[in-house]
Amino acid sequence: MRRAADKKSSRRDADKTGRTAALKESSTDQPQYGYHPTIAIASAYTGTFCVYLVGNLFPNLPVLPYPWSKSILPSQTIGYWSVTSQIILALMFVFHFCRRTVETVFIHEYKRTHTLFELVGTHIYYWGFAFWMGLSIREDLGYIPTHMPLFVAGVVLFWVGETGNCAAHLQLRDLRKGKLTKRSAPTSRALPRGWLFSFVSCPHYSFEILTWLGFALASMVLASFGLMAATAVVLLVLSMQHHKRYQKDFDGKDGRELYPPNRGALIPFIY
């Protein structure tokens, strides 16, 4: 009798396990409705630098009143340097979003589709700031570049941010492929290592903010500071979410590694 009861119980457990697995498999096979993330993000980035160039180069566009346009800390330099600085800033802006487009297509991996709200919101966010920034940095509409030392410092910070951001994205790609570290058994998530991740969980976010801080200092227009501030707020929230997930996955229990306690989320030793 006992053996028969045990057999019945194991059959019930097997059936239950089979049904659960079937449900999981069927839910995984369900099609995801929405917009392909690579196409959605790449189109937003590509359109961003195109919209910037429209605002920066097209004739007969309206002049925004100060301080919504023009430099908030202009120098006394006018003439050829005003045009040169406008060209340099345009090349920096276009380079950034061309790089991000290439990374979106060839480096990043996205696990879910985008909703219509996300698609429209992303495009409005980037394209709105791009047009505002392009329109603000026009020599023919009264833009005067900021002081040379501040401009040079901003350009240097911009390229440091670009280099670090790209390097962090490449390292995260290698982590996903399992090239750099072992993974946490329960989640199969990689523990980031290397100099970029020595002090913060999301160095790519840190360098992204540094990029836009550099651009804001070099251009000294309100639109650039607006984009930098908006980017910083969004990445402060996202970096803490990633940081807490890392701490949960690598809690030092049951053979799992302990996440480095001295590592911050976004800003070393501060946040």
Coordinates of N, CA and C in Angstrom, one line a residue, residues 37-233:
P37 N 13.7 46.8 -30.4 CA 14.4 47.8 -29.7 C 15.6 48.4 -30.5
T38 N 16.3 47.5 -31.2 CA 17.5 48.0 -32.0 C 17.0 49.0 -33.0
I39 N 15.9 48.7 -33.7 CA 15.4 49.6 -34.7 C 14.9 50.9 -34.1
A40 N 14.2 50.8 -33.0 CA 13.7 51.9 -32.3 C 14.8 52.9 -31.8
I41 N 15.8 52.3 -31.1 CA 16.8 53.1 -30.6 C 17.7 53.7 -31.6
A42 N 18.1 52.9 -32.6 CA 19.0 53.3 -33.7 C 18.3 54.4 -34.5
S43 N 17.0 54.3 -34.7 CA 16.3 55.4 -35.5 C 16.3 56.7 -34.6
A44 N 16.1 56.5 -33.3 CA 16.1 57.7 -32.5 C 17.5 58.4 -32.5
Y45 N 18.6 57.6 -32.4 CA 19.9 58.2 -32.4 C 20.3 58.8 -33.8
T46 N 19.9 58.1 -34.8 CA 20.2 58.7 -36.2 C 19.5 60.0 -36.4
G47 N 18.2 60.0 -36.0 CA 17.4 61.2 -36.2 C 17.9 62.3 -35.3
T48 N 18.5 62.0 -34.2 CA 19.0 63.0 -33.3 C 20.0 63.9 -33.9
F49 N 21.0 63.3 -34.5 CA 22.1 64.2 -35.1 C 21.6 64.9 -36.4
C50 N 20.6 64.2 -37.1 CA 20.0 64.9 -38.2 C 19.2 66.1 -37.8
V51 N 18.4 66.0 -36.7 CA 17.6 67.1 -36.3 C 18.5 68.2 -35.7
Y52 N 19.7 67.8 -35.1 CA 20.6 68.9 -34.6 C 21.1 69.7 -35.8
L53 N 21.5 69.0 -36.9 CA 22.0 69.7 -38.1 C 20.9 70.6 -38.7
V54 N 19.7 70.2 -38.7 CA 18.6 71.0 -39.2 C 18.6 72.3 -38.4
G55 N 18.5 72.2 -37.1 CA 18.5 73.4 -36.2 C 19.7 74.2 -36.3
N56 N 20.9 73.6 -36.6 CA 22.2 74.3 -36.6 C 22.5 74.9 -38.0
L57 N 21.9 74.5 -39.1 CA 22.3 74.9 -40.4 C 21.2 75.5 -41.3
F58 N 20.0 75.1 -41.1 CA 18.9 75.5 -42.0 C 18.6 77.0 -41.8
P59 N 18.5 77.7 -42.9 CA 18.2 79.2 -42.8 C 16.8 79.5 -42.4
N60 N 16.6 80.8 -42.0 CA 15.3 81.4 -41.7 C 14.6 80.7 -40.6
L61 N 15.3 80.1 -39.6 CA 14.7 79.6 -38.4 C 14.5 80.6 -37.4
P62 N 13.5 80.5 -36.5 CA 13.2 81.6 -35.5 C 14.4 81.7 -34.5
V63 N 14.6 82.9 -34.0 CA 15.6 83.1 -33.0 C 14.9 83.0 -31.6
L64 N 15.5 82.1 -30.8 CA 14.9 82.0 -29.4 C 15.5 83.2 -28.6
P65 N 14.7 83.7 -27.6 CA 15.1 84.8 -26.8 C 16.2 84.3 -25.8
Y66 N 17.0 85.2 -25.4 CA 18.0 84.9 -24.4 C 17.3 84.7 -23.0
P67 N 17.7 83.7 -22.2 CA 18.8 82.8 -22.3 C 18.5 81.5 -22.9
W68 N 17.3 81.3 -23.5 CA 17.0 80.1 -24.1 C 17.9 79.7 -25.3
S69 N 18.5 80.7 -25.8 CA 19.5 80.5 -26.9 C 20.7 81.4 -26.6
K70 N 21.8 81.1 -27.4 CA 23.1 81.8 -27.3 C 23.8 81.4 -26.0
S71 N 25.1 81.8 -25.9 CA 25.9 81.4 -24.8 C 25.5 82.2 -23.6
I72 N 25.5 81.5 -22.4 CA 25.2 82.1 -21.1 C 26.5 82.7 -20.5
L73 N 27.6 82.4 -21.1 CA 28.9 82.9 -20.6 C 29.8 83.2 -21.8
P74 N 29.4 84.2 -22.6 CA 30.2 84.5 -23.9 C 31.5 85.2 -23.6
S75 N 32.4 84.9 -24.5 CA 33.7 85.6 -24.5 C 33.6 86.9 -25.3
Q76 N 34.7 87.6 -25.5 CA 34.7 88.8 -26.3 C 35.2 88.4 -27.8
T77 N 35.4 87.1 -28.0 CA 35.9 86.7 -29.3 C 34.8 86.6 -30.3
I78 N 34.8 87.2 -31.4 CA 33.9 87.0 -32.5 C 34.6 86.8 -33.8
G79 N 33.8 86.6 -34.8 CA 34.4 86.4 -36.1 C 34.7 84.9 -36.4
Y80 N 35.9 84.6 -37.0 CA 36.1 83.2 -37.5 C 36.0 82.2 -36.3
W81 N 36.3 82.6 -35.1 CA 36.3 81.6 -34.0 C 34.9 81.2 -33.6
S82 N 33.9 82.1 -33.8 CA 32.5 81.8 -33.6 C 32.1 80.7 -34.6
V83 N 32.5 80.8 -35.8 CA 32.1 79.8 -36.8 C 32.8 78.5 -36.5
T84 N 34.1 78.6 -36.2 CA 34.9 77.4 -35.9 C 34.4 76.6 -34.7
S85 N 34.0 77.3 -33.7 CA 33.5 76.6 -32.5 C 32.2 75.9 -32.8
Q86 N 31.4 76.6 -33.6 CA 30.1 76.0 -34.0 C 30.3 74.7 -34.8
I87 N 31.3 74.7 -35.7 CA 31.6 73.5 -36.4 C 32.2 72.4 -35.5
I88 N 33.1 72.7 -34.6 CA 33.6 71.7 -33.7 C 32.5 71.1 -32.8
L89 N 31.6 71.9 -32.3 CA 30.6 71.4 -31.5 C 29.6 70.5 -32.3
A90 N 29.3 70.9 -33.5 CA 28.5 70.0 -34.4 C 29.1 68.7 -34.6
L91 N 30.4 68.7 -34.9 CA 31.1 67.4 -35.2 C 31.1 66.5 -33.9
M92 N 31.3 67.1 -32.7 CA 31.3 66.4 -31.5 C 29.9 65.7 -31.3
F93 N 28.8 66.5 -31.5 CA 27.5 66.0 -31.3 C 27.2 64.9 -32.3
V94 N 27.5 65.1 -33.6 CA 27.2 64.1 -34.6 C 28.0 62.8 -34.3
F95 N 29.3 63.0 -33.9 CA 30.1 61.8 -33.6 C 29.5 61.0 -32.5
H96 N 29.0 61.6 -31.4 CA 28.5 60.9 -30.3 C 27.3 60.0 -30.7
F97 N 26.4 60.6 -31.5 CA 25.2 59.8 -31.8 C 25.5 58.8 -33.0
C98 N 26.4 59.1 -33.8 CA 26.9 58.1 -34.8 C 27.5 56.9 -34.0
R99 N 28.3 57.1 -33.1 CA 28.9 56.0 -32.3 C 27.8 55.2 -31.5
R100 N 26.8 55.9 -30.9 CA 25.8 55.2 -30.2 C 24.9 54.4 -31.2
T101 N 24.7 54.9 -32.4 CA 24.0 54.1 -33.4 C 24.7 52.8 -33.7
V102 N 26.0 52.9 -33.9 CA 26.8 51.7 -34.3 C 26.8 50.7 -33.1
E103 N 26.9 51.3 -31.9 CA 26.9 50.4 -30.7 C 25.6 49.7 -30.6
T104 N 24.5 50.4 -30.8 CA 23.2 49.8 -30.7 C 23.0 48.7 -31.7
V105 N 23.5 48.8 -32.9 CA 23.4 47.7 -33.9 C 24.3 46.6 -33.7
F106 N 25.6 46.8 -33.3 CA 26.6 45.8 -33.2 C 27.1 45.4 -31.8
I107 N 26.8 46.1 -30.8 CA 27.3 45.8 -29.5 C 26.3 45.4 -28.5
H108 N 25.2 46.3 -28.4 CA 24.2 46.1 -27.3 C 23.3 44.9 -27.6
E109 N 22.7 44.4 -26.5 CA 21.7 43.3 -26.6 C 20.5 43.8 -25.8
Y110 N 19.3 43.6 -26.4 CA 18.1 44.1 -25.8 C 17.2 42.9 -25.6
K111 N 16.5 42.8 -24.4 CA 15.8 41.6 -24.1 C 14.3 41.7 -24.3
R112 N 13.8 42.9 -24.6 CA 12.4 43.1 -24.7 C 12.1 44.2 -25.8
T113 N 10.9 44.1 -26.3 CA 10.5 45.1 -27.3 C 10.1 46.4 -26.6
H114 N 10.0 47.5 -27.4 CA 9.6 48.8 -26.9 C 8.1 49.0 -27.2
T115 N 7.5 49.6 -26.2 CA 6.1 50.0 -26.4 C 6.0 51.3 -27.2
L116 N 4.8 51.6 -27.7 CA 4.6 52.8 -28.5 C 4.9 54.0 -27.6
F117 N 4.6 54.0 -26.4 CA 4.9 55.1 -25.5 C 6.4 55.3 -25.4
E118 N 7.2 54.2 -25.2 CA 8.6 54.3 -25.1 C 9.2 54.8 -26.5
L119 N 8.7 54.3 -27.6 CA 9.2 54.7 -28.9 C 9.0 56.2 -29.1
V120 N 7.8 56.7 -28.9 CA 7.5 58.1 -29.1 C 8.3 59.0 -28.1
G121 N 8.3 58.6 -26.8 CA 8.9 59.3 -25.8 C 10.4 59.5 -26.1
T122 N 11.1 58.4 -26.5 CA 12.5 58.5 -26.8 C 12.8 59.4 -27.9
H123 N 12.0 59.4 -28.9 CA 12.3 60.3 -30.1 C 12.0 61.7 -29.7
I124 N 10.9 62.0 -29.0 CA 10.6 63.4 -28.6 C 11.7 63.9 -27.7
Y125 N 12.2 63.1 -26.8 CA 13.2 63.5 -25.8 C 14.5 63.9 -26.6
Y126 N 15.0 63.0 -27.4 CA 16.3 63.3 -28.0 C 16.2 64.3 -29.1
W127 N 15.1 64.2 -30.0 CA 15.0 65.2 -31.1 C 14.7 66.6 -30.6
G128 N 13.9 66.7 -29.5 CA 13.6 68.0 -28.9 C 14.9 68.7 -28.4
F129 N 15.7 68.0 -27.6 CA 16.9 68.6 -27.2 C 17.9 68.9 -28.3
A130 N 17.9 68.0 -29.3 CA 18.8 68.2 -30.4 C 18.5 69.5 -31.2
F131 N 17.2 69.7 -31.5 CA 16.8 70.9 -32.2 C 17.1 72.1 -31.4
W132 N 16.8 72.1 -30.1 CA 17.1 73.2 -29.2 C 18.6 73.6 -29.2
M133 N 19.4 72.5 -29.1 CA 20.8 72.7 -29.0 C 21.4 73.3 -30.3
G134 N 21.0 72.7 -31.4 CA 21.4 73.1 -32.7 C 21.1 74.6 -33.0
L135 N 19.8 74.9 -32.6 CA 19.4 76.3 -32.8 C 20.1 77.3 -31.9
S136 N 20.5 76.8 -30.8 CA 21.2 77.7 -29.8 C 22.6 78.0 -30.2
I137 N 23.3 77.1 -30.9 CA 24.7 77.3 -31.2 C 24.8 77.7 -32.7
R138 N 24.4 78.9 -33.0 CA 24.5 79.4 -34.4 C 25.1 80.7 -34.4
E139 N 26.2 80.9 -35.1 CA 26.9 82.1 -35.2 C 26.0 83.2 -35.9
D140 N 25.3 82.8 -36.9 CA 24.4 83.7 -37.7 C 23.2 84.2 -36.9
L141 N 22.9 83.5 -35.8 CA 21.8 83.9 -34.9 C 22.3 84.5 -33.6
G142 N 23.6 84.9 -33.6 CA 24.1 85.6 -32.4 C 24.9 84.8 -31.4
Y143 N 25.2 83.5 -31.7 CA 26.0 82.7 -30.8 C 27.4 83.2 -30.7
I144 N 27.9 83.4 -29.5 CA 29.3 83.8 -29.3 C 29.9 82.7 -28.4
P145 N 31.0 82.1 -28.8 CA 31.6 81.0 -28.0 C 32.1 81.5 -26.6
T146 N 32.2 80.6 -25.7 CA 32.6 80.9 -24.4 C 34.1 81.1 -24.3
H147 N 34.7 81.4 -23.2 CA 36.1 81.6 -23.1 C 36.9 80.4 -23.5
M148 N 38.1 80.6 -24.1 CA 38.8 79.5 -24.7 C 39.2 78.4 -23.7
P149 N 39.8 78.8 -22.5 CA 40.1 77.7 -21.5 C 38.9 76.9 -21.1
L150 N 37.8 77.5 -21.0 CA 36.6 76.7 -20.7 C 36.1 75.8 -21.8
F151 N 36.2 76.3 -23.0 CA 35.9 75.6 -24.2 C 36.8 74.3 -24.4
V152 N 38.1 74.6 -24.2 CA 39.1 73.5 -24.3 C 38.9 72.4 -23.2
A153 N 38.6 72.9 -22.0 CA 38.4 71.9 -20.9 C 37.1 71.1 -21.2
G154 N 36.1 71.7 -21.7 CA 34.9 71.0 -22.1 C 35.1 70.0 -23.1
V155 N 35.9 70.3 -24.2 CA 36.2 69.4 -25.3 C 37.0 68.2 -24.7
V156 N 37.9 68.4 -23.8 CA 38.7 67.3 -23.3 C 37.8 66.4 -22.4
L157 N 37.0 67.0 -21.6 CA 36.0 66.2 -20.8 C 35.1 65.3 -21.7
F158 N 34.7 66.0 -22.8 CA 33.8 65.3 -23.7 C 34.5 64.0 -24.3
W159 N 35.7 64.1 -24.7 CA 36.4 63.0 -25.3 C 36.8 62.0 -24.3
V160 N 37.1 62.4 -23.1 CA 37.3 61.4 -22.0 C 36.0 60.6 -21.8
G161 N 34.9 61.3 -21.7 CA 33.6 60.6 -21.6 C 33.3 59.7 -22.7
E162 N 33.6 60.1 -23.9 CA 33.3 59.2 -25.1 C 34.1 58.0 -25.0
T163 N 35.4 58.1 -24.7 CA 36.3 57.0 -24.7 C 35.9 56.0 -23.6
G164 N 35.7 56.5 -22.4 CA 35.3 55.7 -21.3 C 34.0 55.0 -21.5
N165 N 33.0 55.7 -22.1 CA 31.7 55.1 -22.3 C 31.8 54.0 -23.3
C166 N 32.5 54.2 -24.4 CA 32.7 53.1 -25.4 C 33.4 51.9 -24.8
A167 N 34.5 52.2 -24.1 CA 35.3 51.1 -23.5 C 34.4 50.3 -22.5
A168 N 33.6 50.9 -21.7 CA 32.7 50.2 -20.8 C 31.7 49.4 -21.5
H169 N 31.1 49.9 -22.6 CA 30.2 49.1 -23.4 C 30.8 47.9 -24.0
L170 N 32.1 48.0 -24.5 CA 32.8 46.8 -25.0 C 33.1 45.8 -23.9
Q171 N 33.4 46.3 -22.7 CA 33.6 45.3 -21.6 C 32.4 44.6 -21.2
L172 N 31.3 45.3 -21.2 CA 30.0 44.7 -20.9 C 29.6 43.7 -21.9
R173 N 29.9 43.9 -23.2 CA 29.6 42.9 -24.2 C 30.4 41.7 -24.0
D174 N 31.7 41.8 -23.6 CA 32.5 40.7 -23.3 C 32.1 39.9 -22.1
L175 N 31.5 40.7 -21.1 CA 31.0 40.0 -19.9 C 29.8 39.2 -20.3
R176 N 28.9 39.7 -21.1 CA 27.7 38.9 -21.6 C 28.2 37.6 -22.3
K177 N 29.3 37.6 -23.0 CA 29.7 36.5 -23.7 C 30.6 35.5 -22.8
G178 N 30.7 35.9 -21.5 CA 31.5 35.1 -20.6 C 32.9 35.0 -20.8
K179 N 33.5 36.1 -21.4 CA 34.9 36.1 -21.6 C 35.8 36.5 -20.4
L180 N 35.2 37.3 -19.5 CA 36.0 38.0 -18.5 C 35.8 37.4 -17.1
T181 N 34.7 36.7 -16.8 CA 34.5 36.3 -15.5 C 33.5 35.2 -15.4
K182 N 33.5 34.5 -14.3 CA 32.5 33.5 -14.1 C 31.2 34.1 -13.7
R183 N 30.1 33.3 -13.7 CA 28.8 33.9 -13.5 C 28.2 33.3 -12.2
S184 N 27.1 34.1 -11.8 CA 26.4 33.7 -10.6 C 25.5 32.5 -10.9
A185 N 25.5 31.4 -10.3 CA 24.8 30.2 -10.6 C 23.3 30.5 -10.7
P186 N 22.6 31.1 -9.7 CA 21.2 31.2 -9.8 C 20.7 32.1 -10.9
T187 N 21.5 33.1 -11.3 CA 21.0 34.1 -12.3 C 21.7 34.1 -13.6
S188 N 22.9 33.4 -13.6 CA 23.7 33.4 -14.8 C 24.2 34.8 -15.2
R189 N 24.3 35.7 -14.2 CA 24.7 37.1 -14.4 C 26.1 37.2 -14.1
A190 N 26.8 38.0 -14.9 CA 28.3 38.2 -14.8 C 28.6 39.2 -13.8
L191 N 29.6 39.0 -12.9 CA 30.1 40.0 -12.0 C 31.1 40.8 -12.7
P192 N 30.9 42.1 -12.9 CA 31.8 43.0 -13.6 C 33.1 43.1 -12.9
R193 N 34.2 43.1 -13.7 CA 35.5 43.3 -13.1 C 36.3 44.3 -14.0
G194 N 37.5 44.6 -13.6 CA 38.3 45.5 -14.4 C 38.4 46.9 -13.9
W195 N 39.3 47.7 -14.4 CA 39.5 49.0 -13.8 C 38.3 49.9 -14.0
L196 N 37.5 49.7 -15.0 CA 36.4 50.6 -15.2 C 35.3 50.3 -14.1
F197 N 35.3 49.1 -13.6 CA 34.3 48.7 -12.6 C 34.9 48.6 -11.2
S198 N 36.0 49.1 -11.0 CA 36.7 49.1 -9.7 C 35.9 49.9 -8.6
F199 N 35.3 51.0 -9.1 CA 34.7 51.9 -8.1 C 33.2 52.1 -8.2
V200 N 32.7 51.8 -9.4 CA 31.2 52.0 -9.6 C 30.7 50.8 -10.4
S201 N 29.4 50.6 -10.2 CA 28.7 49.5 -10.9 C 28.4 49.8 -12.4
C202 N 28.2 51.1 -12.7 CA 27.8 51.5 -14.0 C 28.7 52.6 -14.5
P203 N 30.0 52.3 -14.9 CA 30.9 53.3 -15.4 C 30.4 53.9 -16.7
H204 N 29.7 53.1 -17.5 CA 29.2 53.6 -18.8 C 28.3 54.8 -18.6
Y205 N 27.5 54.7 -17.5 CA 26.6 55.8 -17.2 C 27.4 57.0 -16.7
S206 N 28.4 56.7 -15.9 CA 29.3 57.8 -15.3 C 29.9 58.6 -16.5
F207 N 30.5 57.9 -17.4 CA 31.1 58.5 -18.6 C 30.1 59.2 -19.5
E208 N 28.9 58.7 -19.6 CA 27.9 59.4 -20.4 C 27.6 60.8 -19.8
I209 N 27.5 60.8 -18.5 CA 27.3 62.1 -17.9 C 28.5 63.0 -18.1
L210 N 29.7 62.5 -18.0 CA 30.9 63.3 -18.2 C 30.9 63.8 -19.6
T211 N 30.4 63.0 -20.6 CA 30.4 63.5 -22.0 C 29.5 64.7 -22.1
W212 N 28.3 64.7 -21.5 CA 27.4 65.9 -21.7 C 27.8 67.0 -20.8
L213 N 28.5 66.8 -19.7 CA 29.1 67.9 -18.9 C 30.1 68.6 -19.7
G214 N 31.0 67.8 -20.4 CA 32.0 68.4 -21.3 C 31.4 69.2 -22.4
F215 N 30.3 68.7 -23.0 CA 29.7 69.4 -24.1 C 29.0 70.7 -23.6
A216 N 28.4 70.6 -22.4 CA 27.8 71.8 -21.8 C 28.8 72.9 -21.5
L217 N 30.0 72.5 -21.0 CA 31.0 73.5 -20.7 C 31.6 74.1 -21.9
A218 N 31.7 73.3 -23.0 CA 32.3 73.8 -24.2 C 31.3 74.7 -25.0
S219 N 30.0 74.5 -24.9 CA 29.1 75.3 -25.6 C 28.5 76.4 -24.8
M220 N 28.3 76.1 -23.5 CA 27.7 77.1 -22.5 C 26.4 77.6 -23.0
V221 N 25.5 76.7 -23.5 CA 24.1 77.1 -23.8 C 23.2 76.4 -22.9
L222 N 22.1 77.0 -22.6 CA 21.1 76.4 -21.6 C 20.6 75.0 -22.1
A223 N 20.5 74.8 -23.4 CA 20.0 73.5 -23.9 C 20.9 72.4 -23.5
S224 N 22.2 72.6 -23.6 CA 23.2 71.6 -23.3 C 23.2 71.2 -21.8
F225 N 23.1 72.2 -21.0 CA 22.9 72.0 -19.5 C 21.6 71.2 -19.2
G226 N 20.6 71.6 -20.0 CA 19.3 70.9 -19.8 C 19.4 69.4 -20.1
L227 N 20.1 69.1 -21.2 CA 20.3 67.7 -21.6 C 21.2 66.9 -20.6
M228 N 22.2 67.6 -20.1 CA 23.1 67.0 -19.1 C 22.3 66.7 -17.9
A229 N 21.5 67.7 -17.4 CA 20.8 67.5 -16.2 C 19.8 66.3 -16.3
A230 N 19.0 66.3 -17.4 CA 18.0 65.3 -17.7 C 18.7 63.9 -17.7
T231 N 19.9 63.8 -18.4 CA 20.6 62.6 -18.5 C 21.1 62.1 -17.1
A232 N 21.6 63.0 -16.3 CA 22.1 62.7 -15.0 C 20.9 62.1 -14.1
V233 N 19.8 62.8 -14.2 CA 18.6 62.3 -13.3 C 18.2 60.9 -13.7

